[in-house]
XYZ file of C-alpha atoms in Angstrom:
652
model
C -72.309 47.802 60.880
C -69.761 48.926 63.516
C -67.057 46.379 64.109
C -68.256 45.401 67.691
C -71.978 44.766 66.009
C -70.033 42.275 63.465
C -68.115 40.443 66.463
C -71.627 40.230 68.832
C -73.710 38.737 65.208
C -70.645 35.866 64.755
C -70.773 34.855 68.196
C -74.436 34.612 68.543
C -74.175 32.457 64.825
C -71.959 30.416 66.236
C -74.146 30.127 69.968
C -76.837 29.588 67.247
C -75.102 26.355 65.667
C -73.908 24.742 68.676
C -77.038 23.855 70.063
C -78.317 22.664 66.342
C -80.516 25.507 65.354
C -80.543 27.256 61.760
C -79.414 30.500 61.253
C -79.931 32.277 57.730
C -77.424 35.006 57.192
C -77.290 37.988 54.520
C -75.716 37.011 51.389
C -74.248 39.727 48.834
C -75.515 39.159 45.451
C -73.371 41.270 43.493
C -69.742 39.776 44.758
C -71.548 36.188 43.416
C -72.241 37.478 40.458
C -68.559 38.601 39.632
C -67.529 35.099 40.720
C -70.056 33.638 38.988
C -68.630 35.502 35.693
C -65.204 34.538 36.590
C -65.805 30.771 36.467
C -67.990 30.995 33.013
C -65.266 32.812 31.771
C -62.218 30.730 32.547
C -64.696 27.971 31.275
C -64.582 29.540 28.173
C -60.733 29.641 27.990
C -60.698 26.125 29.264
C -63.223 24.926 26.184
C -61.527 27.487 23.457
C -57.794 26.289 24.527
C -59.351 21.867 24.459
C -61.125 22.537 21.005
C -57.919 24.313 19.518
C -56.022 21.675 20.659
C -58.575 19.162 19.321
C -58.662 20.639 16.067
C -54.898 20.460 15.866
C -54.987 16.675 16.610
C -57.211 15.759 14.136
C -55.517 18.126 11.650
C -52.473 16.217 12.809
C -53.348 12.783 13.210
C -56.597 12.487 10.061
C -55.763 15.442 7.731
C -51.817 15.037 7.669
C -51.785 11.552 9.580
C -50.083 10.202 6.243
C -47.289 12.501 5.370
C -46.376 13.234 9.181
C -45.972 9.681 8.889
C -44.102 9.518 5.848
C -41.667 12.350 6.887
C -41.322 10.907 10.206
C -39.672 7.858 8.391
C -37.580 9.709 6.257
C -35.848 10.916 9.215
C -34.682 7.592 9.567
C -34.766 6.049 5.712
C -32.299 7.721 2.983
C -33.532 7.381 -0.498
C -31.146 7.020 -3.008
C -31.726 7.230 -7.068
C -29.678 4.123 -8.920
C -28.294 5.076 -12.022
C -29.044 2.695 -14.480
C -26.782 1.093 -17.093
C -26.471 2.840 -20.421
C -27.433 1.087 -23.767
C -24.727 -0.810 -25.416
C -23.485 0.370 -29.028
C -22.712 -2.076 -31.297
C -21.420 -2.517 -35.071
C -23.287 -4.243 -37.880
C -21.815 -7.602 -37.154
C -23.152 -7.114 -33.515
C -19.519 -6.629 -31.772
C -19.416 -4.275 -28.748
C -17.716 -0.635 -29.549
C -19.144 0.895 -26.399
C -20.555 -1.309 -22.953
C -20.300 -0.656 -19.415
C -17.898 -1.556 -16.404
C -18.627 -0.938 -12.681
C -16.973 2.438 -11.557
C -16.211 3.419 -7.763
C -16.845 7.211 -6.970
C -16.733 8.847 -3.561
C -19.927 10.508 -2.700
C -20.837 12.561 0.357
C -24.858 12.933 1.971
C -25.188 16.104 3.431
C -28.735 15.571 4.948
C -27.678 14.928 8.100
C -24.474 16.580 8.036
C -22.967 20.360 8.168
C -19.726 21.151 6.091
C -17.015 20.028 8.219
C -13.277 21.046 7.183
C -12.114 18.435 8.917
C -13.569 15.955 7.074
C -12.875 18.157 3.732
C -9.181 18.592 4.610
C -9.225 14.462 5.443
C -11.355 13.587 2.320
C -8.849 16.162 0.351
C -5.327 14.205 1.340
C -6.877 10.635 0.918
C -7.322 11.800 -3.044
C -4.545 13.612 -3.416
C -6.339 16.988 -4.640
C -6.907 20.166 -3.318
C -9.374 20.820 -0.814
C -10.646 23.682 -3.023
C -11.680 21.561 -5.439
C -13.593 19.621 -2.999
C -15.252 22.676 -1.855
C -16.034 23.683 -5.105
C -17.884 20.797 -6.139
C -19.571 20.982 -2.492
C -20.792 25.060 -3.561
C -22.130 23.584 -6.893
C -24.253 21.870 -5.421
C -25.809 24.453 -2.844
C -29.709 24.867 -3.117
C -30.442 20.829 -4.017
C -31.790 18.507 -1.018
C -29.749 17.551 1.106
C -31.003 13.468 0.462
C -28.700 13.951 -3.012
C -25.333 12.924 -2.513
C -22.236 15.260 -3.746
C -19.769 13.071 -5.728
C -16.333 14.135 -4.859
C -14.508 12.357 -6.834
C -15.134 9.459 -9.828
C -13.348 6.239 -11.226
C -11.470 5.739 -7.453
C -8.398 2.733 -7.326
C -8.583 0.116 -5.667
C -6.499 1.077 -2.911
C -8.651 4.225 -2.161
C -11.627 2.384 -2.310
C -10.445 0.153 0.266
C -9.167 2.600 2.399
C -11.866 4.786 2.619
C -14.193 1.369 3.448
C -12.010 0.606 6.122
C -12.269 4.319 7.549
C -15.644 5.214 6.690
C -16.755 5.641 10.707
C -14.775 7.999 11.217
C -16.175 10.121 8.140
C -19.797 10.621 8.350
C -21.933 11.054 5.524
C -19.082 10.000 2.876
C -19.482 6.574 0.965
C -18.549 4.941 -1.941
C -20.920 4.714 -4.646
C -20.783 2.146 -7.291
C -21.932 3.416 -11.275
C -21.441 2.169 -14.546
C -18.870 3.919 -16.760
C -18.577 3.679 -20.261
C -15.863 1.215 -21.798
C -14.803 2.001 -25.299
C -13.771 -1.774 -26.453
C -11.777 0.104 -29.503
C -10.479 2.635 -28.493
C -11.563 6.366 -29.906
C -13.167 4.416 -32.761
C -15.344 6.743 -34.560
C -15.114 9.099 -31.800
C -17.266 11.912 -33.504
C -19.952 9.821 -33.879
C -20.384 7.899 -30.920
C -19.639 11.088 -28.794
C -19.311 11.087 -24.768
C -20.680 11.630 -21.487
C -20.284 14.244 -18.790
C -22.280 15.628 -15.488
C -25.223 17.436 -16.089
C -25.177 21.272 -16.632
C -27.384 23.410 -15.018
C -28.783 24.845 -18.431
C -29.052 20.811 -19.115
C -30.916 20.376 -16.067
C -33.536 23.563 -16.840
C -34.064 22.352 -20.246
C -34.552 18.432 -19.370
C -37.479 16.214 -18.375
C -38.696 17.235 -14.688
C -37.970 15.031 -12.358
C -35.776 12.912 -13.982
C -32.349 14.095 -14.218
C -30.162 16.002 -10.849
C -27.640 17.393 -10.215
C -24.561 15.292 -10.656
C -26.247 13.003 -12.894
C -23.986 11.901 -16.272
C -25.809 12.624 -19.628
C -24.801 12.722 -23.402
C -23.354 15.362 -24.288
C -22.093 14.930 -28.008
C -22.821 12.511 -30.956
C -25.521 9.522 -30.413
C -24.739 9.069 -26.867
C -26.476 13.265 -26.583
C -28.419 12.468 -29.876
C -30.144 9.093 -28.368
C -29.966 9.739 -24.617
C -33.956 8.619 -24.171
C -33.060 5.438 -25.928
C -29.645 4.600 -24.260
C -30.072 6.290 -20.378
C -32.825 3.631 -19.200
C -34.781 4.605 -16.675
C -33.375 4.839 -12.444
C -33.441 3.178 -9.717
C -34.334 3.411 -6.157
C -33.104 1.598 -2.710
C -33.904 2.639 0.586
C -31.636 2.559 3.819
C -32.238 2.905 7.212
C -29.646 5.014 9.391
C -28.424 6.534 12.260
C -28.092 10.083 13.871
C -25.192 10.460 11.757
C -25.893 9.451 8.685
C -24.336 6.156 9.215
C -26.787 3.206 6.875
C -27.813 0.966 9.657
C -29.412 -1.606 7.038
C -31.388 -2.119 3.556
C -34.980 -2.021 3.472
C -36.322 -2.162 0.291
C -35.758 -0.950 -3.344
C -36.860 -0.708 -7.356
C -34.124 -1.900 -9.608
C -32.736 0.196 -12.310
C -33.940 -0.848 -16.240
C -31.000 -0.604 -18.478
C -30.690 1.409 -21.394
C -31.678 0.547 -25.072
C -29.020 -1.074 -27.201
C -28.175 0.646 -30.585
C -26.694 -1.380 -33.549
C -25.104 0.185 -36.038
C -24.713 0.386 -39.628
C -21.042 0.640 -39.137
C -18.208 -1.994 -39.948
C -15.896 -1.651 -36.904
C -12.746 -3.634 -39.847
C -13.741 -0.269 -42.313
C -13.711 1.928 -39.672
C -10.661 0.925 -38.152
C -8.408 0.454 -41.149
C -9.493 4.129 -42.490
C -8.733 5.732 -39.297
C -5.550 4.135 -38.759
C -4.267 5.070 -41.744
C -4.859 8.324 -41.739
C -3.419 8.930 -38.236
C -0.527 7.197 -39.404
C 0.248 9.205 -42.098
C -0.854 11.950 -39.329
C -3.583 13.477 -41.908
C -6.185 15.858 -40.883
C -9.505 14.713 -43.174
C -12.351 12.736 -43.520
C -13.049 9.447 -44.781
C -17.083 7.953 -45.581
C -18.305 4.907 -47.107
C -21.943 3.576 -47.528
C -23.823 0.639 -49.317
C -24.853 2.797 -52.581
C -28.431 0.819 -52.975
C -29.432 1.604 -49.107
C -28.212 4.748 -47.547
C -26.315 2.305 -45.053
C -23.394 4.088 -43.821
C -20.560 1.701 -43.340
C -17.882 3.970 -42.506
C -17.750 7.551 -41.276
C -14.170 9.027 -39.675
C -12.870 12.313 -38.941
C -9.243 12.960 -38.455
C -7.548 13.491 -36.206
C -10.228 11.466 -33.762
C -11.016 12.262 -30.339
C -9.497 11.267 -27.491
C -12.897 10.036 -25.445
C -10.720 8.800 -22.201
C -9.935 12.860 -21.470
C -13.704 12.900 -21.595
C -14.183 10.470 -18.933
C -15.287 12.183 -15.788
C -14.642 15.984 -17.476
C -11.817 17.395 -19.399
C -9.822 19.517 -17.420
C -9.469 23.008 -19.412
C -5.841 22.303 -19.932
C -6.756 19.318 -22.302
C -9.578 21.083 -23.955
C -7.646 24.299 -24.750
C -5.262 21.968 -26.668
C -8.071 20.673 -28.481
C -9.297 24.828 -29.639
C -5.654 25.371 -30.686
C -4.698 22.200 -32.213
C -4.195 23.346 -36.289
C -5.848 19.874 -37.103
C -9.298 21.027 -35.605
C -9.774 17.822 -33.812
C -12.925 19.210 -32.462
C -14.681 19.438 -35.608
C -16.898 16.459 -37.119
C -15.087 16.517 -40.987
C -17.198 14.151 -42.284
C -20.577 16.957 -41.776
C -19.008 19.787 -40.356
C -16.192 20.275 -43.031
C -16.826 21.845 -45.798
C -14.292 22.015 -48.950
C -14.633 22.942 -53.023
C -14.967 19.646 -54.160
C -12.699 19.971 -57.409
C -12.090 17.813 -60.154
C -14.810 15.521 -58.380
C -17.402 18.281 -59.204
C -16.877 17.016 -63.289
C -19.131 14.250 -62.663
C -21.727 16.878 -62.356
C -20.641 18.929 -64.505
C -20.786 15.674 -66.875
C -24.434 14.486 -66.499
C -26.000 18.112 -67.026
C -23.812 18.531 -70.297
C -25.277 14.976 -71.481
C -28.904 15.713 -70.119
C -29.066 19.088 -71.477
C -27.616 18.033 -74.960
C -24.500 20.858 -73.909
C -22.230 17.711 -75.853
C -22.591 13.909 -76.908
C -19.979 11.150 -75.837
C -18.390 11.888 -78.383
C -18.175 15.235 -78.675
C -14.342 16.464 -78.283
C -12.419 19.797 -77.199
C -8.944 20.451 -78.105
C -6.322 21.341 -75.229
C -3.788 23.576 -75.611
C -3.274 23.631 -71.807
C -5.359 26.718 -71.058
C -8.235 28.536 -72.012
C -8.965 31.756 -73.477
C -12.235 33.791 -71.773
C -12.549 37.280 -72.393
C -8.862 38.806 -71.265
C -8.233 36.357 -69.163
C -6.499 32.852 -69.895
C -7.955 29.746 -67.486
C -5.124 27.299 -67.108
C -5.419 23.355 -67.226
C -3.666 21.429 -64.770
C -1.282 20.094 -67.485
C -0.430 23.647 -69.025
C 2.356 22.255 -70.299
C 1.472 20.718 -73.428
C -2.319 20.089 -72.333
C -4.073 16.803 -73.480
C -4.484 17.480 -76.952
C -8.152 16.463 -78.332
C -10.599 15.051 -75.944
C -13.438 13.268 -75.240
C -15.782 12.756 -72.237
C -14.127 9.864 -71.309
C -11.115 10.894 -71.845
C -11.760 14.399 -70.338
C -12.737 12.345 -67.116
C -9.969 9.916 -66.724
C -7.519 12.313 -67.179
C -9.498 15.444 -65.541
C -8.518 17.878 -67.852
C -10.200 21.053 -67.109
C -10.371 22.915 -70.385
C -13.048 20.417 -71.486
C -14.966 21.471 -68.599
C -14.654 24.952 -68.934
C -16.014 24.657 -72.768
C -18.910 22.766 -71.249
C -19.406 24.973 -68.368
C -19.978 27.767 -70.465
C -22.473 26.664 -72.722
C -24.516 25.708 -69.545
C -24.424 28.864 -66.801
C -24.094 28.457 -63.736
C -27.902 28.229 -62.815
C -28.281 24.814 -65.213
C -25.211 23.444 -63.199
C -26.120 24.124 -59.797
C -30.082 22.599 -60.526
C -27.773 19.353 -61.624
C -25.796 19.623 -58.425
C -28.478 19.859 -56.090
C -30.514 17.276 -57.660
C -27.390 14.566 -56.964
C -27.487 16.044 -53.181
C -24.879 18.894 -53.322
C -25.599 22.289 -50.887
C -28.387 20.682 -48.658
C -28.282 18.734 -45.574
C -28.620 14.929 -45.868
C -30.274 14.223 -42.820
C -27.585 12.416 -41.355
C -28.150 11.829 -37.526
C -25.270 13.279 -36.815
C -24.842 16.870 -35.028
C -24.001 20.036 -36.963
C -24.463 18.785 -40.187
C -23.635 21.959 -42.564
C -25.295 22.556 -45.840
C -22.573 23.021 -48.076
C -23.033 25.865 -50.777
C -23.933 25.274 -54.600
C -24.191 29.217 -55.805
C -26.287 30.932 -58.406
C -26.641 34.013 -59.663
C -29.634 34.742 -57.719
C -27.654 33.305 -54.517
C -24.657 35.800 -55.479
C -26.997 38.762 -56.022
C -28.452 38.329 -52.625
C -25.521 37.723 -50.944
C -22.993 40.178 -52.994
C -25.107 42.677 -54.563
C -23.647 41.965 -57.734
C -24.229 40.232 -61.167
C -22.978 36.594 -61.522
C -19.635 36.824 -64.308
C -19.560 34.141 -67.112
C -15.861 33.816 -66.012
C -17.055 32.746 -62.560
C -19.293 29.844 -64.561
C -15.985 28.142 -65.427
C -14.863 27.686 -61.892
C -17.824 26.420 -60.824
C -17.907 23.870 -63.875
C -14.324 22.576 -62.055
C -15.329 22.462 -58.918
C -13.676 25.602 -57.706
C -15.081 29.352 -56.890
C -17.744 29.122 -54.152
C -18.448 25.352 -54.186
C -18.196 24.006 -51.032
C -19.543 20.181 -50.092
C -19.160 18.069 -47.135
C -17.339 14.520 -47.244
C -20.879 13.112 -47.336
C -22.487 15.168 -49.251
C -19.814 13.881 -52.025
C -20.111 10.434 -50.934
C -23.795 10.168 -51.419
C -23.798 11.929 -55.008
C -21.353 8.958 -56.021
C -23.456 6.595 -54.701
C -26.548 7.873 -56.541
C -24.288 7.908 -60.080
C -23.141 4.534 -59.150
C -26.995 3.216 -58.229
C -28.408 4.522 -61.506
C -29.621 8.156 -60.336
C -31.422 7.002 -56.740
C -30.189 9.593 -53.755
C -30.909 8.024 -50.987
C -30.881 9.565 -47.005
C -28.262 8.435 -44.913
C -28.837 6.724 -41.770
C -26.177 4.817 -39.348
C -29.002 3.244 -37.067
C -29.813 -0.235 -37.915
C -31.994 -1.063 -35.301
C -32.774 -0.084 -31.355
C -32.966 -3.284 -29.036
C -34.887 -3.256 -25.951
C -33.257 -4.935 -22.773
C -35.338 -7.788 -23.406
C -34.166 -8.253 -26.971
C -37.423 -7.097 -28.689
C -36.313 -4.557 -32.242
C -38.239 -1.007 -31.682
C -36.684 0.515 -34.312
C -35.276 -0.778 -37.617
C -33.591 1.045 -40.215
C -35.757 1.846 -42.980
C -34.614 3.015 -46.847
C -35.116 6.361 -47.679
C -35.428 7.639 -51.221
C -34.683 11.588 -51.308
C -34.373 11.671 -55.340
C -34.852 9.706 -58.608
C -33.302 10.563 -61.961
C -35.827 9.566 -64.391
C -34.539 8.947 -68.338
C -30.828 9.257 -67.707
C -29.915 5.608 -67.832
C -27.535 5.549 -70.391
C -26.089 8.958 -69.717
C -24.811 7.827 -66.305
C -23.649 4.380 -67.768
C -21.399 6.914 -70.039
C -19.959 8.566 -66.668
C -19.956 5.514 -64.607
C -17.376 3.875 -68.084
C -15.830 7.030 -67.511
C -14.837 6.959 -63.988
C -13.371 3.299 -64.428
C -11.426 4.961 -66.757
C -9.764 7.124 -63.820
C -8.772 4.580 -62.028
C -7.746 1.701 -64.413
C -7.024 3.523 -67.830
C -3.472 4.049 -69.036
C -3.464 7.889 -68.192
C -6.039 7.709 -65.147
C -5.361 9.929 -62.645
C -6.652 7.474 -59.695
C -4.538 4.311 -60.388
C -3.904 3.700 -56.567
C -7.308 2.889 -55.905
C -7.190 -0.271 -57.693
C -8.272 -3.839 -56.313
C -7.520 -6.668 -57.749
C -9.796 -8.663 -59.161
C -12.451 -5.523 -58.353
C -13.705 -2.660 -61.103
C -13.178 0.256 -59.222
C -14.723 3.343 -60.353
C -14.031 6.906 -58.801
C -12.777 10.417 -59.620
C -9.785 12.406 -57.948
C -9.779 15.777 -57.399
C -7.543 18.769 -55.885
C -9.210 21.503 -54.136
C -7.579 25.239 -54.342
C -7.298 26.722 -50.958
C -5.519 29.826 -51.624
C -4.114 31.331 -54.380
C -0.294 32.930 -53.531
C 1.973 34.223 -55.978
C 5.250 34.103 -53.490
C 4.632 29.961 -53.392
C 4.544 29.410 -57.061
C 8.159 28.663 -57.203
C 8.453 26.150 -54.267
C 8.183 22.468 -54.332
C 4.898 20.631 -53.198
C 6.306 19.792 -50.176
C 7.913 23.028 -49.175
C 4.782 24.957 -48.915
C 3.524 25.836 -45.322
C 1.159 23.125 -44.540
C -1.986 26.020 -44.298
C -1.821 27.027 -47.973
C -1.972 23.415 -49.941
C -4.143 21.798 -51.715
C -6.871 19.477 -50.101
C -6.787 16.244 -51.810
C -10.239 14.439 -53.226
C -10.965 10.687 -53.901
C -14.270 9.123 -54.598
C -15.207 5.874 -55.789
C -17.179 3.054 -55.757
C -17.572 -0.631 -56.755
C -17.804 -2.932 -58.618
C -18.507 -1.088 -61.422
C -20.960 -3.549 -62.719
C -23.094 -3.788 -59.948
C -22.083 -1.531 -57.712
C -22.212 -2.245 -53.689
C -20.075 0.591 -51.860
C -19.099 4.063 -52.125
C -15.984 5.358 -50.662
C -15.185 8.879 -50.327
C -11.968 10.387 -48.494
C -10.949 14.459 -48.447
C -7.068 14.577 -46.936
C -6.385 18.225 -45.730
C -3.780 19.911 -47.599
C -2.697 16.770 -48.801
C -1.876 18.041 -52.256
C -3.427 15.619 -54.786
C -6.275 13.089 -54.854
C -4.342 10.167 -56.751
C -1.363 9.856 -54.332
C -3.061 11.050 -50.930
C -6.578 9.847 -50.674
C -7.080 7.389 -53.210
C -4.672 4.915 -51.171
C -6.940 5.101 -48.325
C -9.917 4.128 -50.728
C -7.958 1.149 -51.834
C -7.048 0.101 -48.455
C -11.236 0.690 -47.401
C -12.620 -1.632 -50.577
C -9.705 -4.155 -50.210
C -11.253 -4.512 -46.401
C -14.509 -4.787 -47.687
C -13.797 -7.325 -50.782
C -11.641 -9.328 -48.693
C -13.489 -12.831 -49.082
C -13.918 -11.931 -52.614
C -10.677 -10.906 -53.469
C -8.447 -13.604 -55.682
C -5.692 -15.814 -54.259
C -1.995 -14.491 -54.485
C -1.085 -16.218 -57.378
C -4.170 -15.157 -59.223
C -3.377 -10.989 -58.295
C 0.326 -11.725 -59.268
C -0.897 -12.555 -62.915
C -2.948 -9.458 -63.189
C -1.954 -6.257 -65.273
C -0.263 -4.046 -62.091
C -0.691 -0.095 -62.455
C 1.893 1.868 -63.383
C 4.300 3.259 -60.845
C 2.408 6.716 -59.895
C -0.624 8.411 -61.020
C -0.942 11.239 -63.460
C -0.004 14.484 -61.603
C -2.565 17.341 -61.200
C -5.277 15.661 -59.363
């Protein structure tokens, strides 16, 4: 249609309409078809896009409704774990050796917060360190949620803790967090036992519980307070705050309260414990000193010299402090008591003793003659009194005075194997059980044992050091101390044990110390009666070698001993005194009482301290005298017993 045709057809349409008639017109189906697929189209978009966004909503709002919900709060609400209070550790008598007191440390939440070196640098000067310290502590704890608060520093003043309140606007994010730290009411009292706390490693933290324990948290890391950390750590805490854009706590909301810790009593006796230790740090020994009820297992005593110093421990030992410890030439570090492990000497005869009896080696009164040395092959084995020696002996005799030729006579006749079945059977070269950390095992050889380990025959020469206590014996303090006991019970070895109970924190006993009976001598009553007559001979016979350990009014019992450490021709000539501290003798007492009926054993090893009768066998004395006290006779009464003579016999 030409364009004057389309202008002539509009103006007759629109003629057409103004005087009211209908006019149908050509409509093109194919442009109404593309708009008709246009509109279904964006209908489709329009439907796709609403059911999407429908779908998302009830994802949103059914599906997730309750964790949206529950993160939307915690963008408001800080949760915070509450550590609880540890166990207390008590003695027998139920007096406190370790509690609690409240402890300010300065924490910082990062969850709302970047690192700001302002604030570092600030935080830094108001404790007086340096700000890479700060930082450090911040790096090592990179990678744990943000909610978990950094502690910057522990155990704060007074002052600081007040200035920091007083301040804390203008620090976001940093607070003061209160904790219980441990209070140790005496001191470093059995120190090696007890043990201490410190932060959480991150091997400790793979290793422990999931869930329970994070970074920064304190847990045991030697002695009970590692050993019984499930019984003594409790369980946490929870409080929730409210707070600000910053960080700032706007107000409490709610919270769980922490359940204390388990209390542990001990077997101890904080009076023995006390007066061994300070002795020996007086007379600045390096040693061990145990005592237990013999008819129990009980252990009433248990030090290790020189102790530790558990305040260094409080918050972390610097490296300074702890590199003292590795080079200190008293090897504070090491537990003596389980850990050392020393020839046990003359002590070793009461072994030696009870197989020669069992075995029918001798008879009590069987005797040797001593010259003051013994002949063995090409080789002469010298007595302690080589001057002279003790003439002709009995057992008893033999015993009180610890001569050593007798031993060696008997020693031979019984090879080694016979003596070390003995030895073992009273306790000697295996673990105790002791709940104690790195308990050693000692070593009571053979001649299969030296085969194995050597690749050569045992020697019948080596036999008689053994029978002595020499060669490659080696026992721990407790070992020793629970072979007297079972000579002083009547042949019964029993297993240590130092807890008496565990107490809930509602008072209720969950765990009670139960006897333990590793060993029974059957048939050799009257054999130990001999050796038990013989060991009161050490201490109160005429020519005893333990005569320090004496109590008045009290049968004391107990053999010395001096262990060989080395061997050196150049020192032979020098005085006791003058030889260097590394090369003398360890010193051996152990004992128990009464004699009659028998209560306590007592054993105490002095490092290099030369002999048993003059260096350990004080320290024995001083232990039962503690114990006996309300037993012990008036003054007048002690003054009219028989008094020991002025010194022990030497040797042992």
């Amino acid at each position: 249609m030409s364009r004057s045709n389309r202008r002539r057809s509009r103006t007759a349409e629109e003629a057409a309409r103004s005087d009211g008639s209908t006019v149908i017109t050509h409509i093109n189906q194919g442009e109404l078809d593309c708009y008709r697929r246009r509109a279904m189209h964006a209908s489709t978009v329009l439907l796709f896009f609403f059911a999407v966004l429908a779908a998302r909503l009830w994802h949103l709002q059914i599906q997730q409704g309750a964790e949206y919900a529950r993160l939307a709060r915690n963008n408001r609400v800080r949760s915070v774990d509450i550590a609880a209070p540890r166990g207390n550790i008590l003695d027998r008598k139920g007096r406190e050796i370790v509690t609690n007191k409240p402890s300010f440390n300065l924490v910082w939440v990062r969850e709302n917060n970047r690192v700001d070196e302002q604030l570092v640098k600030r935080v830094a000067s108001i404790l007086g360190v340096d700000t890479s310290e700060l930082l450090a502590r911040i790096r090592k704890m990179a990678g744990t949620p943000g909610h978990i608060p950094i502690r910057l520093a522990e155990n704060l003043t007074w002052d600081k803790v007040a200035y920091i309140e007083n301040n804390r606007m203008d620090m976001p994010g940093v607070k003061i967090e209160v904790v219980s730290q441990r209070v140790y009411h005496y001191g470093n009292l059995a120190s090696h036992m007890i043990g201490y706390l410190g932060e959480i490693s991150r091997e400790d933290l793979k290793a422990a519980e999931p869930d329970f324990y994070r970074s920064g948290d304190m847990i045991g890391k030697m002695g009970l307070e590692r050993l019984r950390e499930k019984d003594l750590r409790g369980e946490k805490g929870r409080e929730y705050m409210e707070v600000n854009s910053l960080g700032f706590e706007q107000r409490y909301l709610k919270g769980v309260e922490p359940l204390p810790g388990n209390d542990l009593q001990l077997t101890i006796d904080v009076d023995l414990q006390q007066i061994a230790e300070q002795l020996m740090m007086e007379a600045s020994y390096a040693g061990a000193a145990v005592a237990v009820e013999v008819n129990t297992g009980r252990i009433l005593m248990i030090a290790s010299s020189p102790v530790l110093d558990l305040s260094k421990f409080i918050g972390g030992i610097s490296t300074k402090d702890w590199q003292d410890m590795l080079n200190n030439s008293r090897h504070p570090l090491i537990n003596k008591t389980v850990q050392g492990q020393y020839p046990p000497a003359s002590t070793y005869k009461i072994v030696t003793a009870l197989a020669a009896l069992a075995e029918g080696v001798v008879k009590p009164d069987t005797t040797v003659y001593c010259p003051g040395s013994y002949r063995f092959g090409n080789r002469s084995y010298r007595c302690w009194k080589y001057r002279g020696g003790h003439g002709t002996v009995n057992l008893k005799r033999a015993m009180a005075e610890s001569c050593d030729v007798y031993f060696y006579h008997v020693g031979k006749q019984l090879g080694v194997d016979r003596l070390a079945s003995y030895a073992r059977d009273l306790g000697l070269g295996l673990k105790t059980g002791v709940e104690i950390e790195h308990e050693k095992a000692g070593l009571i050889p053979t001649a299969d044992w030296k085969m194995q380990r050597y690749g050569k025959p045992w020697q019948d020469g080596e036999t008689l050091s053994i029978a002595i206590g020499q060669g490659f014996n080696l026992v721990t303090p407790l070992q020793l101390t629970m072979m007297t006991a079972a000579v002083a019970n009547g042949g019964k070895l029993y297993k240590p044990g130092i807890i008496e109970m565990v107490r809930d924190p509602d008072g209720h006993v969950i765990e009670q110390f139960q006897v333990k009976e590793l060993g029974h001598f059957i048939g050799q009553e009257r054999n130990l009666q001999l050796i038990k007559d013989s060991l009161v001979e050490v201490v109160h016979g005429k020519r005893g070698t333990g005569r320090k350990a004496q109590v008045p009014g009290i049968t004391v019992a107990g053999k010395t001993g001096t262990a060989q450490v080395v061997r050196l021709k150049q020192y032979k000539h020098l005085k006791e005194e003058d030889i260097p501290y590394k090369y003398r003798d360890h010193a051996w007492f152990t004992a128990f009482a009464p004699a009659e009926r028998p209560e306590i054993a007592v054993t105490v090893l002095v490092e290099h301290g030369l002999h048993g009768g003059s260096a350990a066998a004080p320290i024995v004395q001083a232990v039962l005298q503690k114990y006996f006290t309300d037993r012990l006779p008036s003054q007048g009464e002690a003054d009219g017993q028989a008094k020991p003579d002025a010194a022990p016999a030497a040797g042992d």
